[in-house]
Structures are given as structure tokens and as C-alpha cells.
Amino acid sequence: MTTTVAGDLVFDPYDYDFHEDPYPTYQRLRDEAPVHHAAADDLWVISRHADVFDVLRDDGVFSNRMGVSLDASAWSPDAHRVMSFLALDGAEQSRIRKLVSAAFTPRRVRELTPEVQRLTEQYLATTLAASADHGDADWIGELAGKLPMDVISEMMGVPRADRDEVRRLADLVVHREDGVRDVPQAGMDASIELFGYYGEMVRERRRGPRDDLTSALIAAELDGDRLRDSEVMAFLFLMVVAGNETTTKLLGNALFHLAAHPDQQTEVLAAPDDPSTLVVPWIEETLRHDTSSQMLARYVVADAEVAGVTVPGGSKALVLLGSANRDERVFTRPTAFDIHRDKAELAQILSFGTGRHFCLGANLARLEARVVLEELVRRVSHFEVHADRAVRVHSTSVRGFASLPVTFQERA
Ligand code: HEM
């Protein structure tokens, strides 16, 4: 089969107008060119839910070997050195993921709940005080931008005294200046420093294990096989890249969209004694409606047919999770934000991927969002987002806000 190229349809993942609202472009892609060759970046863009799902499941042809990012410097057969099993296929991916899963257990995640609650109360207190003092507070700067990395540090066993510095480095690793397409020098330098820090922590835990994830990763063993130090370090680094900014953006997008729907906000905030009933659907609908991880790259190992179009071997494919979640073939009124959406529909969101690379931290992300937003419901009777002053991140890997001014009204 020949390839399709839609007439005037331009897909530019670096375009600022696209970042402002990518959904009309996704809609056109789904309708006019569900497998679209974006010539400028030589990308094969896949936008329908069924095709995104199939590509993610067909991991023998659509490989993670070169990483999953659009950044040119991150697209490399060595990506696994810092991205661990996210950038590996087949048996190599299974081996490390299984060893890591022996340490990164659902129980270890659950046991983080009191610390997530403590951090939530601490940061929410400063957020609400800032809002009372200045009229509004930056939800990202005060809370959403801090808590996810602190939770990761807690899990790994980073001492509290080091956490601000580790968070500063982690923020630099993922920070992108407007208009810069690739990883900036400051990001490279911070990556090296953070890697060095984790290397020292791994060596320390080898000498004296503690009750933390790093020690558990070192101790993990399956049929006599263990993780090497470099593999433990790569996984610790992957947690920062995969689990930090994505969760920050989820917390920001949740407030942004609920505030834009006052009736639904009233409903959610009406139940301070039983916040969970509506907080969980609020989180899931945010994940569907405007997910923080919008697109994933794949290296195409051999010619493959997707929706009747041949995607050539050796090329780079891009699956649009954000578009799949708005596909009218799966979701009713997909453009509407609706916390009462049918559960069976919500079960089909692709925000955490699917198949071999399904997000290892999905439970943790959901736990953090639930604890934070439930506490917000307990403490706050109303909030207003100042969308005109919100600052969006211009990034191909995450969607959300760098800064989100919000006025909070505390309950009496
Ligand atoms: C809202 C927050 C999050 C979103 C939207 C998200 C999204 C994703 C997606 C889409 C993938 C699949 C990548 C692929 O198929 O190539 C993934 C993988 C992964 N995520 Fe998450 N993630 C989130 C939070 C987290 C957290 C909190 C952690 C851990 C601390 C985490 C750790 C991972 C890891 C380790 C992988 C790689 C799995 C593999 O390759 O087998 N994520 N995530």
C-alpha cells in the first residue's frame, strides 16, 4: 500500500499554537489521515485509539530500543543507559522489569500513603496561606511541582536534608526553555550530577542496606540473577524522568479543568466528609481529557501496515495517546470534560500506555493524586484558576502548566 499525506494538514509537535490546543489537529488527523507522514520531522503519526493500541501491543515491530522521546539527543541505541527498561525490548526489558518489580511492589507504594499525606498537608498549608496573603497562589510552584519528586525521593531513601537539592536537579533534567528543541546544557549537567548522586547512594546501600527501594533493588534476585549497580542507577533515573513531571502536570490539569466547569466543581467540593466518591472519577477524567504524557515515539523495525498504510522499516513512529483518549469511536462526547463519564469508557484510556511498557508507576501517580485532591476537598470550599496568567510548558513530552495561579477559599 502507498502512504497517505493529507493536503494542508500540518503536524508540528514543536509549534506553540499546537501546544495551546492540540485537540483540533488530532481530530483532523483521526478523520483525514489516521497514519500521517509529518515530512518536516520524518515522523509517522498515529492518532486513532485502535491503531495506537495495536502499535503499543506490537512491540516486536514498534521498538522502544531508541527511547520514546522526540528529543534528537535522547533518540539513541544507548537510551537504556539512562532510561532503563523503558528503552529496551523483549527479554531484556522483561528481565529488568521483573527484577525491579520485585522491589517496586504495590505494598511499597501503599506504604507511602502517610508520607504523601504529610507532604500534602505541609505544602497545602503554604499554598493556602499564600493564597490568603496575596490573593492567589501558584499551585505548581507551591505544591504540584514539589510533591511528586519528594515522594520519589522518600521511596528511594534520599535523606530529607538532600531532597530540595535533588528536586532542583530533577527539575533541571526535564526543564525545556521555550523555543529550544533539544536537551539544554543545564539539563545535561544536572543529569550527570543526579546520576552521580544516585551512584553514591547505591554504593552506600551496598555497604549498609536500609528499608528503602534502593536497598530492595540491590537485594532483588530472580533465579540467581541480580541488578548491576549501573542498572539500579538507570532505574532510579528513569523514575525521575517518568514519574515526576507527569504527576505534577496531572495535578495541575485536574485543577485547571474542574475550575473551568463550575457545576462539576460544586459537586466535587460538596462532599468534604466523603471526598473519594467524586475525586477518583475527577482524576480519571482528567487523565482521559488532557493527559500529561501526550505522545510516545517508537523505532519501526520492519515495514508494518497500520490502518492500510505502510509505515516503512527504519522510520520513527509517533503514537498520540492524547488523541486516542479523544477518539469518538470509543468515547461519547469526547471533547466534553465529564466527571460522570461511564466507567467502562474510562477503562479504555491509554494515558499510561498498554502492553509490555504499561506504566509501572500508575498506582503511585493515582495514589498521589487521590491523597492531594481529597485533602483539597476537605480544606477548600471553592477555587478559581486564573487561566489568563497560567504559563504552559512547551514540551513534546509533557502537557501541562509551569505555573498555575489559583485563588482558594478555605472552609470555615
Ligand atoms: C500521571 C502520571 C504518569 C503518567 C501519565 C505516566 C505515563 C506513562 C506512560 C504512557 C508509559 C508508557 C511508555 C511507553 O509505552 O513507552 C509509562 C511508563 C513508565 N512509567 Fe509512568 N506515568 C506516570 C507516572 C509515573 C510514576 C509516578 C512512576 C514511578 C515513580 C512512573 C514510572 C514509569 C516507568 C518505570 C515506566 C516504564 C515501564 C516500562 O517500560 O516497562 N510513571 N508511564
CSV table of C-alpha atoms and ligand atoms in Angstrom, one decimal:
chain,number,residue,atom,x,y,z
A,1,MET,CA,0.0,0.0,0.0
A,2,THR,CA,1.1,3.5,-0.6
A,3,THR,CA,1.3,6.1,2.2
A,4,THR,CA,-1.2,8.9,2.8
A,5,VAL,CA,-0.2,12.6,3.2
A,6,ALA,CA,-3.1,14.9,3.9
A,7,GLY,CA,-3.3,18.1,1.8
A,8,ASP,CA,-2.8,21.1,4.1
A,9,LEU,CA,-2.7,19.2,7.3
A,10,VAL,CA,0.5,20.1,9.2
A,11,PHE,CA,1.6,18.3,12.3
A,12,ASP,CA,4.4,20.1,14.1
A,13,PRO,CA,4.9,18.9,17.7
A,14,TYR,CA,7.1,21.9,18.5
A,15,ASP,CA,4.5,24.5,17.4
A,16,TYR,CA,3.3,26.8,20.3
A,17,ASP,CA,-0.2,27.1,18.9
A,18,PHE,CA,-0.4,23.3,18.8
A,19,HIS,CA,0.7,23.2,22.5
A,20,GLU,CA,-2.0,25.7,23.4
A,21,ASP,CA,-4.7,23.3,22.0
A,22,PRO,CA,-3.5,20.2,20.1
A,23,TYR,CA,-7.0,18.6,20.0
A,24,PRO,CA,-8.3,20.2,16.8
A,25,THR,CA,-5.2,18.9,15.0
A,26,TYR,CA,-5.7,15.4,16.5
A,27,GLN,CA,-9.3,15.5,15.3
A,28,ARG,CA,-8.2,16.3,11.7
A,29,LEU,CA,-5.5,13.6,11.9
A,30,ARG,CA,-8.0,10.9,13.0
A,31,ASP,CA,-10.5,12.0,10.3
A,32,GLU,CA,-8.3,12.7,7.4
A,33,ALA,CA,-5.0,10.9,7.9
A,34,PRO,CA,-5.0,8.4,10.8
A,35,VAL,CA,-1.5,7.4,9.7
A,36,HIS,CA,0.1,10.7,8.7
A,37,HIS,CA,3.7,11.2,7.5
A,38,ALA,CA,4.9,14.5,9.0
A,39,ALA,CA,7.5,15.2,6.4
A,40,ALA,CA,9.4,18.0,8.2
A,41,ASP,CA,10.4,15.8,11.1
A,42,ASP,CA,10.1,12.5,9.1
A,43,LEU,CA,7.6,11.1,11.6
A,44,TRP,CA,4.8,8.6,11.1
A,45,VAL,CA,2.0,9.9,13.3
A,46,ILE,CA,-0.7,7.5,14.5
A,47,SER,CA,-3.8,9.0,16.1
A,48,ARG,CA,-6.8,6.6,16.3
A,49,HIS,CA,-7.4,4.7,19.5
A,50,ALA,CA,-7.5,1.3,17.9
A,51,ASP,CA,-4.2,1.9,16.0
A,52,VAL,CA,-2.4,3.4,19.0
A,53,PHE,CA,-3.5,0.4,21.0
A,54,ASP,CA,-2.3,-2.1,18.3
A,55,VAL,CA,1.1,-0.3,17.8
A,56,LEU,CA,1.8,-0.3,21.6
A,57,ARG,CA,0.9,-4.0,21.7
A,58,ASP,CA,3.0,-4.9,18.6
A,59,ASP,CA,6.3,-4.3,20.5
A,60,GLY,CA,8.3,-6.7,18.2
A,61,VAL,CA,7.9,-4.3,15.3
A,62,PHE,CA,7.4,-0.9,17.2
A,63,SER,CA,10.5,-0.9,19.3
A,64,ASN,CA,11.5,1.1,22.4
A,65,ARG,CA,15.2,0.5,21.7
A,66,MET,CA,15.9,4.1,20.7
A,67,GLY,CA,13.9,5.5,23.6
A,68,VAL,CA,10.5,7.1,23.4
A,69,SER,CA,11.3,10.8,23.2
A,70,LEU,CA,11.2,13.2,20.3
A,71,ASP,CA,14.4,14.9,21.5
A,72,ALA,CA,17.1,14.2,19.0
A,73,SER,CA,19.9,13.7,21.6
A,74,ALA,CA,17.7,11.2,23.5
A,75,TRP,CA,17.0,9.1,20.4
A,76,SER,CA,19.8,6.6,20.6
A,77,PRO,CA,20.5,2.9,20.9
A,78,ASP,CA,22.2,3.8,24.2
A,79,ALA,CA,19.0,5.3,25.6
A,80,HIS,CA,18.6,2.4,28.1
A,81,ARG,CA,21.7,3.6,30.0
A,82,VAL,CA,19.5,6.3,31.5
A,83,MET,CA,16.0,5.1,30.6
A,84,SER,CA,16.5,1.6,31.8
A,85,PHE,CA,13.9,-0.9,30.6
A,86,LEU,CA,11.7,1.8,29.1
A,87,ALA,CA,14.3,1.8,26.3
A,88,LEU,CA,14.6,-2.0,25.9
A,89,ASP,CA,12.6,-4.6,24.1
A,90,GLY,CA,11.7,-8.3,24.6
A,91,ALA,CA,13.6,-10.5,27.0
A,92,GLU,CA,16.0,-7.6,28.0
A,93,GLN,CA,13.0,-5.4,29.1
A,94,SER,CA,11.3,-8.3,30.9
A,95,ARG,CA,14.4,-9.2,32.8
A,96,ILE,CA,15.0,-5.8,34.4
A,97,ARG,CA,11.3,-5.0,34.8
A,98,LYS,CA,10.8,-8.3,36.7
A,99,LEU,CA,13.7,-7.6,39.0
A,100,VAL,CA,12.6,-4.1,39.6
A,101,SER,CA,9.0,-5.2,40.2
A,102,ALA,CA,10.3,-7.5,43.0
A,103,ALA,CA,11.3,-4.3,44.8
A,104,PHE,CA,8.7,-1.7,43.4
A,105,THR,CA,5.8,-3.6,44.9
A,106,PRO,CA,2.1,-2.5,45.3
A,107,ARG,CA,2.7,-2.8,49.0
A,108,ARG,CA,5.7,-0.5,49.0
A,109,VAL,CA,3.6,2.0,47.1
A,110,ARG,CA,0.7,1.7,49.5
A,111,GLU,CA,3.0,2.2,52.5
A,112,LEU,CA,3.9,5.6,51.1
A,113,THR,CA,0.4,6.9,51.9
A,114,PRO,CA,1.2,8.5,55.3
A,115,GLU,CA,4.2,10.3,53.8
A,116,VAL,CA,2.1,11.5,50.8
A,117,GLN,CA,-0.5,12.8,53.3
A,118,ARG,CA,2.2,14.5,55.4
A,119,LEU,CA,3.7,16.2,52.3
A,120,THR,CA,0.2,17.2,51.1
A,121,GLU,CA,-0.6,18.8,54.5
A,122,GLN,CA,2.7,20.6,54.6
A,123,TYR,CA,2.5,22.1,51.0
A,124,LEU,CA,-1.2,22.7,51.1
A,125,ALA,CA,-0.7,24.8,54.3
A,126,THR,CA,1.8,27.1,52.5
A,127,THR,CA,-0.4,27.2,49.3
A,128,LEU,CA,-3.5,28.2,51.2
A,129,ALA,CA,-1.5,30.8,53.3
A,130,ALA,CA,0.0,32.3,50.1
A,131,SER,CA,-3.5,32.5,48.5
A,132,ALA,CA,-4.9,34.2,51.6
A,133,ASP,CA,-1.9,36.6,51.8
A,134,HIS,CA,-1.5,37.5,48.1
A,135,GLY,CA,-5.0,36.8,46.6
A,136,ASP,CA,-3.7,33.7,44.8
A,137,ALA,CA,-1.0,31.0,44.9
A,138,ASP,CA,0.9,29.2,42.3
A,139,TRP,CA,-0.4,25.6,42.5
A,140,ILE,CA,2.6,24.3,40.6
A,141,GLY,CA,5.3,26.2,42.5
A,142,GLU,CA,3.8,25.6,45.9
A,143,LEU,CA,2.6,22.0,45.7
A,144,ALA,CA,2.3,20.1,42.4
A,145,GLY,CA,5.8,20.8,41.3
A,146,LYS,CA,7.3,19.7,44.6
A,147,LEU,CA,5.3,16.7,46.0
A,148,PRO,CA,5.9,14.1,43.3
A,149,MET,CA,9.6,14.3,43.4
A,150,ASP,CA,9.7,14.3,47.2
A,151,VAL,CA,7.6,11.1,47.1
A,152,ILE,CA,10.0,9.5,44.7
A,153,SER,CA,12.9,10.6,47.0
A,154,GLU,CA,11.1,9.2,50.0
A,155,MET,CA,10.7,5.9,48.2
A,156,MET,CA,14.3,5.7,47.1
A,157,GLY,CA,15.6,6.6,50.5
A,158,VAL,CA,17.0,10.1,49.7
A,159,PRO,CA,17.6,11.8,53.2
A,160,ARG,CA,15.2,14.7,53.8
A,161,ALA,CA,18.1,17.1,54.0
A,162,ASP,CA,19.1,16.4,50.4
A,163,ARG,CA,15.6,16.5,48.9
A,164,ASP,CA,15.5,20.1,47.9
A,165,GLU,CA,18.7,19.8,46.0
A,166,VAL,CA,17.7,16.5,44.4
A,167,ARG,CA,14.4,18.2,43.3
A,168,ARG,CA,16.3,21.2,41.9
A,169,LEU,CA,18.5,18.8,39.8
A,170,ALA,CA,15.5,16.7,38.7
A,171,ASP,CA,13.6,19.9,37.6
A,172,LEU,CA,16.6,20.9,35.5
A,173,VAL,CA,16.8,17.4,33.9
A,174,VAL,CA,13.3,17.8,32.4
A,175,HIS,CA,13.2,21.6,32.0
A,176,ARG,CA,13.0,22.9,28.4
A,177,GLU,CA,13.5,26.6,27.5
A,178,ASP,CA,10.9,27.9,25.2
A,179,GLY,CA,11.9,27.5,21.6
A,180,VAL,CA,14.7,25.0,22.3
A,181,ARG,CA,14.0,21.7,20.7
A,182,ASP,CA,16.6,19.6,22.4
A,183,VAL,CA,18.0,18.9,25.9
A,184,PRO,CA,19.8,22.1,27.0
A,185,GLN,CA,23.3,22.1,28.5
A,186,ALA,CA,22.0,22.8,32.0
A,187,GLY,CA,19.8,19.7,31.7
A,188,MET,CA,22.8,17.6,30.6
A,189,ASP,CA,24.9,18.8,33.5
A,190,ALA,CA,22.1,18.2,36.0
A,191,SER,CA,21.6,14.7,34.7
A,192,ILE,CA,25.3,13.9,35.3
A,193,GLU,CA,25.2,15.3,38.8
A,194,LEU,CA,22.0,13.5,39.7
A,195,PHE,CA,23.4,10.2,38.2
A,196,GLY,CA,26.5,10.7,40.4
A,197,TYR,CA,24.3,11.3,43.5
A,198,TYR,CA,22.4,8.1,42.8
A,199,GLY,CA,25.6,6.2,42.2
A,200,GLU,CA,26.9,7.2,45.6
A,201,MET,CA,23.6,6.3,47.2
A,202,VAL,CA,23.7,2.8,45.6
A,203,ARG,CA,27.3,2.3,46.8
A,204,GLU,CA,26.3,3.4,50.3
A,205,ARG,CA,23.3,0.9,50.4
A,206,ARG,CA,25.6,-1.9,49.3
A,207,ARG,CA,27.7,-1.2,52.4
A,208,GLY,CA,24.7,-0.8,54.7
A,209,PRO,CA,21.1,-1.7,53.4
A,210,ARG,CA,18.1,0.2,54.8
A,211,ASP,CA,14.4,-0.1,54.5
A,212,ASP,CA,14.1,1.7,51.2
A,213,LEU,CA,13.6,1.0,47.5
A,214,THR,CA,17.3,1.4,46.6
A,215,SER,CA,18.3,-1.3,49.1
A,216,ALA,CA,15.4,-3.5,47.8
A,217,LEU,CA,16.6,-3.1,44.2
A,218,ILE,CA,20.1,-4.1,45.2
A,219,ALA,CA,18.7,-7.2,47.0
A,220,ALA,CA,16.2,-8.2,44.3
A,221,GLU,CA,17.0,-11.6,43.0
A,222,LEU,CA,15.3,-14.0,40.5
A,223,ASP,CA,16.8,-17.4,39.7
A,224,GLY,CA,20.2,-16.1,40.9
A,225,ASP,CA,20.1,-13.0,38.6
A,226,ARG,CA,20.5,-9.6,40.2
A,227,LEU,CA,20.6,-6.0,39.0
A,228,ARG,CA,24.1,-4.4,38.5
A,229,ASP,CA,24.8,-1.0,40.1
A,230,SER,CA,24.5,0.7,36.7
A,231,GLU,CA,21.1,-0.9,36.2
A,232,VAL,CA,19.8,0.2,39.6
A,233,MET,CA,21.1,3.8,38.9
A,234,ALA,CA,19.4,3.8,35.4
A,235,PHE,CA,16.1,2.8,37.0
A,236,LEU,CA,16.3,5.4,39.7
A,237,PHE,CA,16.9,8.0,37.0
A,238,LEU,CA,14.0,6.6,35.0
A,239,MET,CA,11.7,7.2,37.9
A,240,VAL,CA,12.7,10.9,37.9
A,241,VAL,CA,12.0,11.3,34.2
A,242,ALA,CA,8.9,9.1,34.0
A,243,GLY,CA,7.2,9.8,37.4
A,244,ASN,CA,8.0,13.4,38.4
A,245,GLU,CA,6.8,15.9,35.8
A,246,THR,CA,4.0,13.7,34.6
A,247,THR,CA,2.4,13.6,38.0
A,248,THR,CA,3.0,17.4,38.5
A,249,LYS,CA,1.1,18.0,35.3
A,250,LEU,CA,-1.7,15.7,36.2
A,251,LEU,CA,-2.3,17.7,39.5
A,252,GLY,CA,-2.2,21.0,37.5
A,253,ASN,CA,-4.5,19.8,34.7
A,254,ALA,CA,-7.0,18.4,37.3
A,255,LEU,CA,-7.5,21.9,38.9
A,256,PHE,CA,-7.5,23.7,35.6
A,257,HIS,CA,-10.3,21.6,34.1
A,258,LEU,CA,-12.5,21.3,37.2
A,259,ALA,CA,-12.3,25.1,37.6
A,260,ALA,CA,-13.4,25.5,34.0
A,261,HIS,CA,-16.6,23.5,34.8
A,262,PRO,CA,-18.2,25.3,37.8
A,263,ASP,CA,-21.1,22.9,38.2
A,264,GLN,CA,-18.8,19.9,38.4
A,265,GLN,CA,-16.6,21.8,40.9
A,266,THR,CA,-19.6,22.5,43.1
A,267,GLU,CA,-20.5,18.8,43.1
A,268,VAL,CA,-16.9,17.6,43.9
A,269,LEU,CA,-16.5,20.2,46.7
A,270,ALA,CA,-19.9,19.5,48.2
A,271,ALA,CA,-18.7,16.3,49.9
A,272,PRO,CA,-15.9,17.2,52.3
A,273,ASP,CA,-16.7,14.3,54.6
A,274,ASP,CA,-16.6,11.7,51.8
A,275,PRO,CA,-14.3,13.2,49.2
A,276,SER,CA,-13.2,9.9,47.5
A,277,THR,CA,-16.5,9.3,45.6
A,278,LEU,CA,-16.0,12.1,43.1
A,279,VAL,CA,-12.3,12.6,43.4
A,280,VAL,CA,-11.4,9.3,41.7
A,281,PRO,CA,-13.6,10.0,38.7
A,282,TRP,CA,-12.2,13.6,38.6
A,283,ILE,CA,-8.7,12.1,38.3
A,284,GLU,CA,-9.6,9.5,35.7
A,285,GLU,CA,-11.5,12.0,33.6
A,286,THR,CA,-8.5,14.4,33.8
A,287,LEU,CA,-6.2,11.6,32.6
A,288,ARG,CA,-8.5,11.0,29.7
A,289,HIS,CA,-9.4,14.5,28.7
A,290,ASP,CA,-6.0,16.1,28.9
A,291,THR,CA,-3.3,13.6,29.8
A,292,SER,CA,0.2,14.8,30.7
A,293,SER,CA,2.0,12.3,28.5
A,294,GLN,CA,0.6,13.0,25.1
A,295,MET,CA,2.9,11.2,22.7
A,296,LEU,CA,5.4,8.3,22.6
A,297,ALA,CA,8.0,7.6,19.9
A,298,ARG,CA,8.8,4.1,18.5
A,299,TYR,CA,11.5,2.8,16.2
A,300,VAL,CA,9.9,0.8,13.4
A,301,VAL,CA,12.0,-2.3,13.0
A,302,ALA,CA,10.4,-3.6,9.7
A,303,ASP,CA,7.7,-2.4,7.2
A,304,ALA,CA,4.4,-2.5,9.0
A,305,GLU,CA,0.8,-1.9,7.9
A,306,VAL,CA,-1.3,0.3,10.1
A,307,ALA,CA,-4.8,1.2,9.0
A,308,GLY,CA,-3.9,0.2,5.5
A,309,VAL,CA,-0.8,2.4,5.3
A,310,THR,CA,2.7,1.0,5.1
A,311,VAL,CA,5.0,2.5,7.7
A,312,PRO,CA,8.5,1.8,6.5
A,313,GLY,CA,11.1,-0.1,8.5
A,314,GLY,CA,13.8,2.1,9.8
A,315,SER,CA,11.5,5.0,10.4
A,316,LYS,CA,10.2,6.8,13.5
A,317,ALA,CA,6.6,6.4,14.5
A,318,LEU,CA,4.8,8.6,17.0
A,319,VAL,CA,1.6,7.4,18.8
A,320,LEU,CA,-0.7,10.1,20.1
A,321,LEU,CA,-2.1,9.0,23.4
A,322,GLY,CA,-3.8,12.4,23.8
A,323,SER,CA,-5.6,11.8,20.6
A,324,ALA,CA,-6.6,8.2,21.3
A,325,ASN,CA,-8.2,9.4,24.5
A,326,ARG,CA,-10.4,11.7,22.5
A,327,ASP,CA,-11.4,9.3,19.8
A,328,GLU,CA,-15.1,9.4,19.1
A,329,ARG,CA,-15.0,5.8,18.0
A,330,VAL,CA,-14.5,4.9,21.7
A,331,PHE,CA,-15.6,7.8,23.9
A,332,THR,CA,-19.0,9.6,23.8
A,333,ARG,CA,-18.8,13.4,23.6
A,334,PRO,CA,-15.0,13.1,23.7
A,335,THR,CA,-14.3,16.8,23.8
A,336,ALA,CA,-16.5,17.3,27.0
A,337,PHE,CA,-15.0,17.2,30.4
A,338,ASP,CA,-17.4,15.0,32.4
A,339,ILE,CA,-16.6,13.5,35.8
A,340,HIS,CA,-19.7,11.3,35.4
A,341,ARG,CA,-18.3,9.5,32.4
A,342,ASP,CA,-19.1,5.8,32.1
A,343,LYS,CA,-16.6,3.6,33.9
A,344,ALA,CA,-16.3,1.2,31.0
A,345,GLU,CA,-15.3,4.1,28.8
A,346,LEU,CA,-12.7,5.3,31.3
A,347,ALA,CA,-11.2,1.8,31.5
A,348,GLN,CA,-10.1,2.3,27.9
A,349,ILE,CA,-7.9,5.4,28.4
A,350,LEU,CA,-4.3,5.0,27.1
A,351,SER,CA,-2.8,7.6,29.4
A,352,PHE,CA,-0.4,5.0,31.0
A,353,GLY,CA,0.2,3.1,27.8
A,354,THR,CA,-0.6,-0.5,27.3
A,355,GLY,CA,1.2,-3.8,26.9
A,356,ARG,CA,4.8,-4.6,27.9
A,357,HIS,CA,5.7,-1.0,28.8
A,358,PHE,CA,2.5,-0.1,30.7
A,359,CYS,CA,3.4,2.5,33.3
A,360,LEU,CA,5.0,0.9,36.4
A,361,GLY,CA,4.0,3.9,38.5
A,362,ALA,CA,0.4,4.2,37.5
A,363,ASN,CA,-0.7,3.2,41.0
A,364,LEU,CA,1.7,5.6,42.6
A,365,ALA,CA,0.5,8.5,40.4
A,366,ARG,CA,-3.1,7.7,41.2
A,367,LEU,CA,-2.4,7.4,44.9
A,368,GLU,CA,-0.7,10.8,45.0
A,369,ALA,CA,-3.5,12.5,43.0
A,370,ARG,CA,-6.1,11.0,45.3
A,371,VAL,CA,-4.4,12.0,48.6
A,372,VAL,CA,-3.7,15.5,47.4
A,373,LEU,CA,-7.1,16.2,45.8
A,374,GLU,CA,-9.1,14.6,48.7
A,375,GLU,CA,-7.3,16.8,51.1
A,376,LEU,CA,-8.0,19.8,48.9
A,377,VAL,CA,-11.7,18.9,49.0
A,378,ARG,CA,-11.6,18.7,52.8
A,379,ARG,CA,-9.9,22.1,53.2
A,380,VAL,CA,-11.3,24.2,50.4
A,381,SER,CA,-14.9,25.3,49.6
A,382,HIS,CA,-14.1,26.9,46.2
A,383,PHE,CA,-11.2,27.6,44.0
A,384,GLU,CA,-10.7,29.8,40.9
A,385,VAL,CA,-7.9,29.3,38.3
A,386,HIS,CA,-6.6,32.5,36.7
A,387,ALA,CA,-6.2,30.9,33.2
A,388,ASP,CA,-5.1,34.3,31.7
A,389,ARG,CA,-2.0,34.2,33.8
A,390,ALA,CA,-1.3,30.4,33.6
A,391,VAL,CA,2.0,29.6,32.0
A,392,ARG,CA,2.0,26.5,29.8
A,393,VAL,CA,5.1,24.2,29.4
A,394,HIS,CA,6.2,24.0,25.7
A,395,SER,CA,7.4,20.4,25.6
A,396,THR,CA,6.7,17.5,23.3
A,397,SER,CA,6.9,15.0,26.2
A,398,VAL,CA,4.6,16.5,28.8
A,399,ARG,CA,1.4,18.7,28.6
A,400,GLY,CA,0.5,21.0,31.4
A,401,PHE,CA,1.5,24.1,33.3
A,402,ALA,CA,4.8,25.5,34.6
A,403,SER,CA,2.7,27.9,36.7
A,404,LEU,CA,-1.0,28.0,37.6
A,405,PRO,CA,-2.3,30.9,39.7
A,406,VAL,CA,-5.2,29.8,41.8
A,407,THR,CA,-7.4,31.6,44.4
A,408,PHE,CA,-8.5,29.2,47.2
A,409,GLN,CA,-11.4,29.8,49.6
A,410,GLU,CA,-10.8,27.8,52.8
A,411,ARG,CA,-13.7,26.2,54.6
A,412,ALA,CA,-14.7,28.0,57.7
B,1,HEM,C1,0.3,10.9,35.7
B,1,HEM,C2,1.4,10.4,35.8
B,1,HEM,C3,2.1,9.4,34.8
B,1,HEM,C4,1.8,9.2,33.5
B,1,HEM,C5,0.8,10.0,32.6
B,1,HEM,C6,2.7,8.2,33.0
B,1,HEM,C7,2.7,7.7,31.7
B,1,HEM,C8,3.4,6.6,31.3
B,1,HEM,C9,3.3,6.0,30.0
B,1,HEM,C10,2.4,6.5,28.9
B,1,HEM,C11,4.2,5.0,30.0
B,1,HEM,C12,4.4,4.0,28.8
B,1,HEM,C13,5.7,4.4,28.0
B,1,HEM,C14,5.8,3.5,26.7
B,1,HEM,O1,4.9,2.7,26.4
B,1,HEM,O2,6.8,3.7,26.0
B,1,HEM,C15,4.9,5.0,31.2
B,1,HEM,C16,5.9,4.1,31.6
B,1,HEM,C17,6.6,4.1,32.8
B,1,HEM,N1,6.3,4.9,33.9
B,1,HEM,FE1,4.8,6.2,34.0
B,1,HEM,N2,3.4,7.8,34.1
B,1,HEM,C18,3.1,8.5,35.2
B,1,HEM,C19,3.6,8.4,36.5
B,1,HEM,C20,4.7,7.5,36.8
B,1,HEM,C21,5.2,7.4,38.1
B,1,HEM,C22,4.8,8.1,39.4
B,1,HEM,C23,6.3,6.5,38.0
B,1,HEM,C24,7.2,6.0,39.1
B,1,HEM,C25,7.7,6.7,40.0
B,1,HEM,C26,6.3,6.0,36.6
B,1,HEM,C27,7.2,5.1,36.1
B,1,HEM,C28,7.1,4.5,34.9
B,1,HEM,C29,8.1,3.6,34.4
B,1,HEM,C30,9.2,2.9,35.2
B,1,HEM,C31,7.7,3.3,33.1
B,1,HEM,C32,8.4,2.3,32.1
B,1,HEM,C33,7.7,1.0,32.0
B,1,HEM,C34,8.3,0.0,31.0
B,1,HEM,O3,9.0,0.5,30.1
B,1,HEM,O4,8.1,-1.2,31.2
B,1,HEM,N3,5.3,6.7,35.9
B,1,HEM,N4,4.4,5.9,32.1
